[in-house]
mmCIF file of C-alpha atoms and ligand atoms in Angstrom:
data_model
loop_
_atom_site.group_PDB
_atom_site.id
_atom_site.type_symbol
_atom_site.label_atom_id
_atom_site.label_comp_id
_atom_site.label_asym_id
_atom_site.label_seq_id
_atom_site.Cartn_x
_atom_site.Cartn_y
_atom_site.Cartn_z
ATOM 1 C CA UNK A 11 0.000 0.000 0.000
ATOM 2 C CA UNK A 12 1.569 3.580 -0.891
ATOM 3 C CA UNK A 13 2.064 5.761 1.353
ATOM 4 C CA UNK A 14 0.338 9.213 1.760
ATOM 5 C CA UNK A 15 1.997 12.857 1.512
ATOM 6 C CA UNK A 16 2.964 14.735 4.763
ATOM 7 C CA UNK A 17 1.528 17.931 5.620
ATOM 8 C CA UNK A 18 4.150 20.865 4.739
ATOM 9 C CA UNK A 19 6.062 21.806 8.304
ATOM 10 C CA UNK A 20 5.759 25.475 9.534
ATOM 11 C CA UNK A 21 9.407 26.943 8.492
ATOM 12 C CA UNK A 22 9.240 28.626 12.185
ATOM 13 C CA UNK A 23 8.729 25.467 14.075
ATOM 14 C CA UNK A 24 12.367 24.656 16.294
ATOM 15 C CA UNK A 25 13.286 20.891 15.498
ATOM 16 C CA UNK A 26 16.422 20.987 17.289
ATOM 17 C CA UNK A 27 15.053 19.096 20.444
ATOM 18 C CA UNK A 28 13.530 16.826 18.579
ATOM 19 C CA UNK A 29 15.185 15.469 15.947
ATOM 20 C CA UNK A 30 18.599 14.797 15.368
ATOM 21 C CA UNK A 31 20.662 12.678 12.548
ATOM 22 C CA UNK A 32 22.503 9.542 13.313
ATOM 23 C CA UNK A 33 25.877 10.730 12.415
ATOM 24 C CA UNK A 34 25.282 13.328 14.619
ATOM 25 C CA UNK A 35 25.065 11.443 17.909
ATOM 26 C CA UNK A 36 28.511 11.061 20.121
ATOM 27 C CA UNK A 37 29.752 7.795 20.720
ATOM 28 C CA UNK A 38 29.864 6.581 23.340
ATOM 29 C CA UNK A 39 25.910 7.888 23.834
ATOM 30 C CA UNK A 40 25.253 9.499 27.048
ATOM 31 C CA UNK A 41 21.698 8.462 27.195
ATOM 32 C CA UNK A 42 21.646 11.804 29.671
ATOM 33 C CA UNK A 43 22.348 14.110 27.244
ATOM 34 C CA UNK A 44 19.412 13.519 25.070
ATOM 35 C CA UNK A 45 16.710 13.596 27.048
ATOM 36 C CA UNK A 46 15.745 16.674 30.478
ATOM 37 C CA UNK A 47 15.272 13.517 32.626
ATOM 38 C CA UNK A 48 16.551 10.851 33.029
ATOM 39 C CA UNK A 49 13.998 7.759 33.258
ATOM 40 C CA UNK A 50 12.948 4.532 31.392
ATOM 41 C CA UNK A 51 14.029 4.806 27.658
ATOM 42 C CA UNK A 52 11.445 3.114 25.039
ATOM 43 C CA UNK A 53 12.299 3.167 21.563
ATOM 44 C CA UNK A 54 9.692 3.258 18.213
ATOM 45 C CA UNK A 55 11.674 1.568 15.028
ATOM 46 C CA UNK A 56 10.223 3.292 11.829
ATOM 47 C CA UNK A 57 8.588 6.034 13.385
ATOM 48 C CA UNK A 58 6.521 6.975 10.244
ATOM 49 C CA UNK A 59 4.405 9.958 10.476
ATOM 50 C CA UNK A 60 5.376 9.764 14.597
ATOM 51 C CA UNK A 61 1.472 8.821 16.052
ATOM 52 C CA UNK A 62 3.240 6.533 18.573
ATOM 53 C CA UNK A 63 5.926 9.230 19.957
ATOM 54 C CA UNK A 64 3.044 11.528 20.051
ATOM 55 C CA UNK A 65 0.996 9.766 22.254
ATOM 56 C CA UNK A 66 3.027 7.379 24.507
ATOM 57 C CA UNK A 67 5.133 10.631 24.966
ATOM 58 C CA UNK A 68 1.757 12.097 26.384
ATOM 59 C CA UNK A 69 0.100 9.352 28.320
ATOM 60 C CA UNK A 70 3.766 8.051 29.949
ATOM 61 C CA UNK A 71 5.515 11.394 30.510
ATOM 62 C CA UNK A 72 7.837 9.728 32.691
ATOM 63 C CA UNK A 73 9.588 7.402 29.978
ATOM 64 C CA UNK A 74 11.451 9.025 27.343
ATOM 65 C CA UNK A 75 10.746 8.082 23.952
ATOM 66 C CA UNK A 76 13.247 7.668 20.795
ATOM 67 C CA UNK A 77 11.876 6.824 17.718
ATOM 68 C CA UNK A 78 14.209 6.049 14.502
ATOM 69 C CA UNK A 79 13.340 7.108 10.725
ATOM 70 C CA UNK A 80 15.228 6.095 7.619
ATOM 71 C CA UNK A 81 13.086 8.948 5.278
ATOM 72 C CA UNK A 82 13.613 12.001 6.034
ATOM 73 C CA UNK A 83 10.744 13.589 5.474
ATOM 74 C CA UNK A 84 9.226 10.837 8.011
ATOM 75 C CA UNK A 85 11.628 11.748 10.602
ATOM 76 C CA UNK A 86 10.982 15.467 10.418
ATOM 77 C CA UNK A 87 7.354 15.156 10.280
ATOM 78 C CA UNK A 88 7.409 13.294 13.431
ATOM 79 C CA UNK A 89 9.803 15.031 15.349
ATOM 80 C CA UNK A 90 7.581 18.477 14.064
ATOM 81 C CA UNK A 91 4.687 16.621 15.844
ATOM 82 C CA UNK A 92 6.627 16.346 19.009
ATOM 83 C CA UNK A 93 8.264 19.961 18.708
ATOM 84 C CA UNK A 94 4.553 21.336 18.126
ATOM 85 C CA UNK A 95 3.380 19.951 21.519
ATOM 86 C CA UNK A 96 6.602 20.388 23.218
ATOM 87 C CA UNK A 97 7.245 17.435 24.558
ATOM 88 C CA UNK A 98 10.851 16.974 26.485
ATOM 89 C CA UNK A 99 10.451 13.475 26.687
ATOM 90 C CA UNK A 100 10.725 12.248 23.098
ATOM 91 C CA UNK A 101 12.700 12.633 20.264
ATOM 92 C CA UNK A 102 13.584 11.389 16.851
ATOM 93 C CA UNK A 103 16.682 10.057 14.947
ATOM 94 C CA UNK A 104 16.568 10.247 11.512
ATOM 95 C CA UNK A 105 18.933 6.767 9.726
ATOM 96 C CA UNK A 106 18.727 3.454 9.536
ATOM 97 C CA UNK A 107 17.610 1.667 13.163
ATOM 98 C CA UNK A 108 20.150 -1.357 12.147
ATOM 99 C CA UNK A 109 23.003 1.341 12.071
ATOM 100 C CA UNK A 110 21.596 2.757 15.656
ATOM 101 C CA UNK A 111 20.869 -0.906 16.930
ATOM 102 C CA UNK A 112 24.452 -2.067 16.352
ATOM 103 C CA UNK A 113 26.757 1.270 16.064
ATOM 104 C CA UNK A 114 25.182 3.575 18.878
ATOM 105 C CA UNK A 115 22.825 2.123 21.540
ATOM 106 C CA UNK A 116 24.261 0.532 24.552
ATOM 107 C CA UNK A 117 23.529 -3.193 25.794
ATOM 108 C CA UNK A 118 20.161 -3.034 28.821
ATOM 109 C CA UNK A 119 19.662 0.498 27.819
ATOM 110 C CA UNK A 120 15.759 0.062 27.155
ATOM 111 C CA UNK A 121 12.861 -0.820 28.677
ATOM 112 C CA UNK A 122 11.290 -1.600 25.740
ATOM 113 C CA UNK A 123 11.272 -1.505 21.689
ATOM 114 C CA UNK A 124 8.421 -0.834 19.483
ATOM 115 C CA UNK A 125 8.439 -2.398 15.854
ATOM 116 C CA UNK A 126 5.053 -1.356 14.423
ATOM 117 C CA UNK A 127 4.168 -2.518 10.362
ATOM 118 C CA UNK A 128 7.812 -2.485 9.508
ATOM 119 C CA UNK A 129 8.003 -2.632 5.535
ATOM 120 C CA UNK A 130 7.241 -5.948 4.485
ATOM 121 C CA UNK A 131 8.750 -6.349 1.327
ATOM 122 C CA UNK A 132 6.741 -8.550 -0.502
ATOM 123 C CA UNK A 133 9.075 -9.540 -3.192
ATOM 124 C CA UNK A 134 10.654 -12.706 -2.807
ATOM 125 C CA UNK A 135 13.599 -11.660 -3.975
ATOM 126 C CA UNK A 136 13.755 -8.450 -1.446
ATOM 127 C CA UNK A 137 12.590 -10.815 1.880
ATOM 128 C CA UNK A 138 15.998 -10.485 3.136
ATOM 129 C CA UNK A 139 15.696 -7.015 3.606
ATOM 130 C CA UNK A 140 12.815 -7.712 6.292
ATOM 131 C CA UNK A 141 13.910 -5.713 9.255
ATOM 132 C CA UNK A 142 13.088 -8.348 11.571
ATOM 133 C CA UNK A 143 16.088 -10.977 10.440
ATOM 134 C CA UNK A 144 17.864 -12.612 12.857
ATOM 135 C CA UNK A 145 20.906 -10.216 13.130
ATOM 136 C CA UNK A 146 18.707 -7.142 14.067
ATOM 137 C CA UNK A 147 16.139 -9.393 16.597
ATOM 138 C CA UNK A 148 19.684 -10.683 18.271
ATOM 139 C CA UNK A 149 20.677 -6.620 18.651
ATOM 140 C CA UNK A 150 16.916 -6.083 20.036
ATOM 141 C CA UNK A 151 17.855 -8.643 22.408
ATOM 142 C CA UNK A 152 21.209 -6.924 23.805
ATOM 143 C CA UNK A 153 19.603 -3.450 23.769
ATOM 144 C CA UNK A 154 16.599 -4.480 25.763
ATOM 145 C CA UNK A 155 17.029 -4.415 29.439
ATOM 146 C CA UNK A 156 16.171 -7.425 31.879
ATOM 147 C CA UNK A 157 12.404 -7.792 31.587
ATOM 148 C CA UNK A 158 12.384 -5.262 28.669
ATOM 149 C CA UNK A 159 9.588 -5.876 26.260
ATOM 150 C CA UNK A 160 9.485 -5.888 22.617
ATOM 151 C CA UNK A 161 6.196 -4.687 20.915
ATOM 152 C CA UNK A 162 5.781 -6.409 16.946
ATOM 153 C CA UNK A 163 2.645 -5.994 15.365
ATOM 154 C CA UNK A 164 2.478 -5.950 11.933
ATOM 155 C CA UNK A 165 -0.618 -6.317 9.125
ATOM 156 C CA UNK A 166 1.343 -9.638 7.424
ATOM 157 C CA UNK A 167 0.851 -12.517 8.168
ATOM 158 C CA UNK A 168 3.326 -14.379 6.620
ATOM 159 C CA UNK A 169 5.782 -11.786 8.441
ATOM 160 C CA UNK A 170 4.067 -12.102 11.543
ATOM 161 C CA UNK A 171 4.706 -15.929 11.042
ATOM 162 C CA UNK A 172 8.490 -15.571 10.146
ATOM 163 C CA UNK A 173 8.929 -12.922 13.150
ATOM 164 C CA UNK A 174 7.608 -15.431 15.731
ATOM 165 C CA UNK A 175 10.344 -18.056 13.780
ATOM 166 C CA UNK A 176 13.302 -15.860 13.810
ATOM 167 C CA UNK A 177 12.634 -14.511 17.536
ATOM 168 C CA UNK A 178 12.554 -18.187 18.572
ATOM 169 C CA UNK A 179 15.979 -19.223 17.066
ATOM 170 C CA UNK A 180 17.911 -16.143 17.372
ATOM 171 C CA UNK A 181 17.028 -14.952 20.742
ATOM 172 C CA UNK A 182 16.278 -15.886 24.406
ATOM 173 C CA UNK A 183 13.084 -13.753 24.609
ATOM 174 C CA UNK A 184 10.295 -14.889 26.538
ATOM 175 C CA UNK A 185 7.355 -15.251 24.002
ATOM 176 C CA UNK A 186 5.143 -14.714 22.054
ATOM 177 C CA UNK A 187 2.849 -13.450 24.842
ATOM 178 C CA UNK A 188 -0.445 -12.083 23.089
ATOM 179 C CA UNK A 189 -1.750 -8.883 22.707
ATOM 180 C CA UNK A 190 -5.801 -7.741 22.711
ATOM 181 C CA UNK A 191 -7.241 -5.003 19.980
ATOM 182 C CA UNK A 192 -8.395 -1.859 21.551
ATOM 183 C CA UNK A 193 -11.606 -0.164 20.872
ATOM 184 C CA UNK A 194 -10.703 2.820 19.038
ATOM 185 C CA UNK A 195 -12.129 5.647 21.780
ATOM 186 C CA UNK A 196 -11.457 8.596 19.208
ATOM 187 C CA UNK A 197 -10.524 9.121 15.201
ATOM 188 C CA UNK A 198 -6.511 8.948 16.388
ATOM 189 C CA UNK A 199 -6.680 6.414 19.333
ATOM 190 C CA UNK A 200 -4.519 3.923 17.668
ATOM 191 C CA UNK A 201 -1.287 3.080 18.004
ATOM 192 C CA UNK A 202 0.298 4.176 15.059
ATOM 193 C CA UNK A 203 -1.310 5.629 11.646
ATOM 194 C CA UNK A 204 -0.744 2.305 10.034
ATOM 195 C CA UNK A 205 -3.076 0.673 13.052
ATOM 196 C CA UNK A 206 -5.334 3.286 12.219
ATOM 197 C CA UNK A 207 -5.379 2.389 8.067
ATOM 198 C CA UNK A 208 -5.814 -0.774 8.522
ATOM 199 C CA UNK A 209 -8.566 -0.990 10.780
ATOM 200 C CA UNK A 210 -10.278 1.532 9.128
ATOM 201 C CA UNK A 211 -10.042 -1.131 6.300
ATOM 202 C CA UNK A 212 -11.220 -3.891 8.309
ATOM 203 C CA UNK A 213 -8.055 -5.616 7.757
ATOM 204 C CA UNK A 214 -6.151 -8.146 10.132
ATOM 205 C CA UNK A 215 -3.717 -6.557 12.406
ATOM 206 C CA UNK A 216 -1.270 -9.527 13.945
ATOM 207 C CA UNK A 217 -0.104 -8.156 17.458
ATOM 208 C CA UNK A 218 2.613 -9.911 19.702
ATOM 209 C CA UNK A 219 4.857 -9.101 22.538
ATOM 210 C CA UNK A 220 8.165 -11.003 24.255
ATOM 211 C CA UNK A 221 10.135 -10.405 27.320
ATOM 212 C CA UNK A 222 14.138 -10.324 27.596
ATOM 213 C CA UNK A 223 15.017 -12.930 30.302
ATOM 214 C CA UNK A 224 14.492 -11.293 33.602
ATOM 215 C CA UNK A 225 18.145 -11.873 34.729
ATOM 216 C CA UNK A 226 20.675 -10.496 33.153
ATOM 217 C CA UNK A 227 22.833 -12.971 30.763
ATOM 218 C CA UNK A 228 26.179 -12.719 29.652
ATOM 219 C CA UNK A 229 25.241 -13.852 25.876
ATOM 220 C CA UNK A 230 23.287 -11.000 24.937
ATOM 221 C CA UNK A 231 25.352 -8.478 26.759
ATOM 222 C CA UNK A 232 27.214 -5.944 25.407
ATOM 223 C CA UNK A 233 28.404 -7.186 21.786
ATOM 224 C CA UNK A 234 27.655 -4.330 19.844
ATOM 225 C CA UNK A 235 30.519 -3.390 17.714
ATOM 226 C CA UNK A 236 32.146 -1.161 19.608
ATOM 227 C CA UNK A 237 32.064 -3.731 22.498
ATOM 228 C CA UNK A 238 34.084 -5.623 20.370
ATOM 229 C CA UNK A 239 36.442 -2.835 19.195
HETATM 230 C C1 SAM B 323 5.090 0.763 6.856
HETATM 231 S S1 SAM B 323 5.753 2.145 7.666
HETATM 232 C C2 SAM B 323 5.050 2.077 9.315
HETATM 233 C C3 SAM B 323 5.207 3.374 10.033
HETATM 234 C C4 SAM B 323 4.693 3.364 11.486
HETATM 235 N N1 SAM B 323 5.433 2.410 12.291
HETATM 236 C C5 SAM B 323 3.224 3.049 11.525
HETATM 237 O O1 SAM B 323 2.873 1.944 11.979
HETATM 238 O O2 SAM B 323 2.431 3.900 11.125
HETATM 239 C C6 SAM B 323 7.443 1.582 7.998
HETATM 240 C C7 SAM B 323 8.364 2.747 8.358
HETATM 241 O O3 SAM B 323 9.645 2.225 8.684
HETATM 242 C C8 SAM B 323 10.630 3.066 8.098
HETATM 243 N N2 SAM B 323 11.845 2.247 7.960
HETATM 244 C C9 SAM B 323 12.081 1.251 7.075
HETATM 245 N N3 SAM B 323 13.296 0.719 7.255
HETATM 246 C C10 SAM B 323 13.850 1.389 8.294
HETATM 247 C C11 SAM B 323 15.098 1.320 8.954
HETATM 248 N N4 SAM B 323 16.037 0.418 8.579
HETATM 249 N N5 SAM B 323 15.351 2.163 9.972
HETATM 250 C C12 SAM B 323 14.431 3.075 10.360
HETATM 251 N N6 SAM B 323 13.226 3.213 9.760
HETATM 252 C C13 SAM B 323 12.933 2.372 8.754
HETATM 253 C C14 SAM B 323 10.003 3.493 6.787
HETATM 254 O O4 SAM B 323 10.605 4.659 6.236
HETATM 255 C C15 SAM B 323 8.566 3.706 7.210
HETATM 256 O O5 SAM B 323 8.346 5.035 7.668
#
């Protein structure tokens, strides 16, 4: 399904403390320094249009919120939403989550990680380029703290299917555990504009969550690649 246009962003509106690229972040990250407080980190992988920063940001103002885009015009759109309502708590890089996964965030720094409709690349030939492969679930794994949840949900089955597979042989996490639909309370009370499409379109939305171990183990820890360097 194509996606829609984004509304044009007001020229005046300050994106500074929201959005930020990926080359642009010091390494080592000093979670501290992106963020006014410092509390439970979740992070949103392929943002989109930003519905989920805007919301969680809202409803759990005391967990900070980093969402990754690859397009650009994603990324700014979504870190406009979040500069519009001024929220402290969430922000957005704009690259390529594998590149943040295994390059830039530290092992047990999140409490959880949100993979909503991730592109699924219906091409034989392009299923490799799934996000959810086994080298990216393993760095979901290390980033995750003890008893950190991941969130997948995604409108493909066959992906849904394949997630469950990879998770299983790639990872330790504790799963799937299931996840209920919502009643929609208002026109936006989904979890992310894709949700929202799809449900408006009465199609199947496949929702799962897992659990890092609760104790911390040694083989997920800290083998990102500058671990290793
Ligand atoms: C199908 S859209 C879903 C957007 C949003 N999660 C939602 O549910 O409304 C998938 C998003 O993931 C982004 N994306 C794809 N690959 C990515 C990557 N490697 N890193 C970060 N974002 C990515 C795409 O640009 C797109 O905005």
């Amino acid at each position: 399904m194509g996606r829609r246009a984004v509304r044009k962003i007001d020229p005046q509106l300050d994106l500074s403390r929201h959005l930020t690229a990926i080359e642009a972040i010091p390494i080592p990250l000093e979670l501290a320094t992106l963020f006014e407080r410092d509390q439970p980190l979740e992070i949103e992988v392929g943002s989109g249009k930003g519905l989920f920063l805007a919301q969680a940001s809202e409803t759990y103002a005391d967990h900070n919120f980093l969402g990754c885009e690859i397009a650009r015009k994603y990324a700014r759109y979504a870190a406009a939403q979040l500069a519009r309502r001024a929220r402290p708590n969430a922000m957005v890089v704009h690259g390529d989550a594998q590149r943040l996964f295994t390059e830039v965030l530290p092992g047990g720094c999140a409490a959880a990680v949100h993979v909503y409709f991730p592109d699924p690349w219906w091409k034989k030939r392009h299923l490799r380029r799934r996000i959810m492969n086994d080298r990216f679930v393993a760095q979901i794994e290390r980033v995750l703290q003890p008893s950190g949840t991941l969130h997948f949900w995604t409108d493909v089955y066959d992906y849904f299917q394949a997630t469950l597979a990879v998770l299983k042989a790639s990872t330790r996490l504790l799963g799937p555990l299931p996840v209920d639909e919502k009643p929609a309370g208002h026109d936006l009370d989904y979890r992310t504009h894709f949700e929202r499409r799809m449900r408006l379109g009465s199609q199947d939305v496949w929702r799962c969550e897992f659990r890092r171990q609760p104790v911390h183990d040694d083989r997920a820890a800290n083998t990102n690649v500058l671990a290793q360097s």
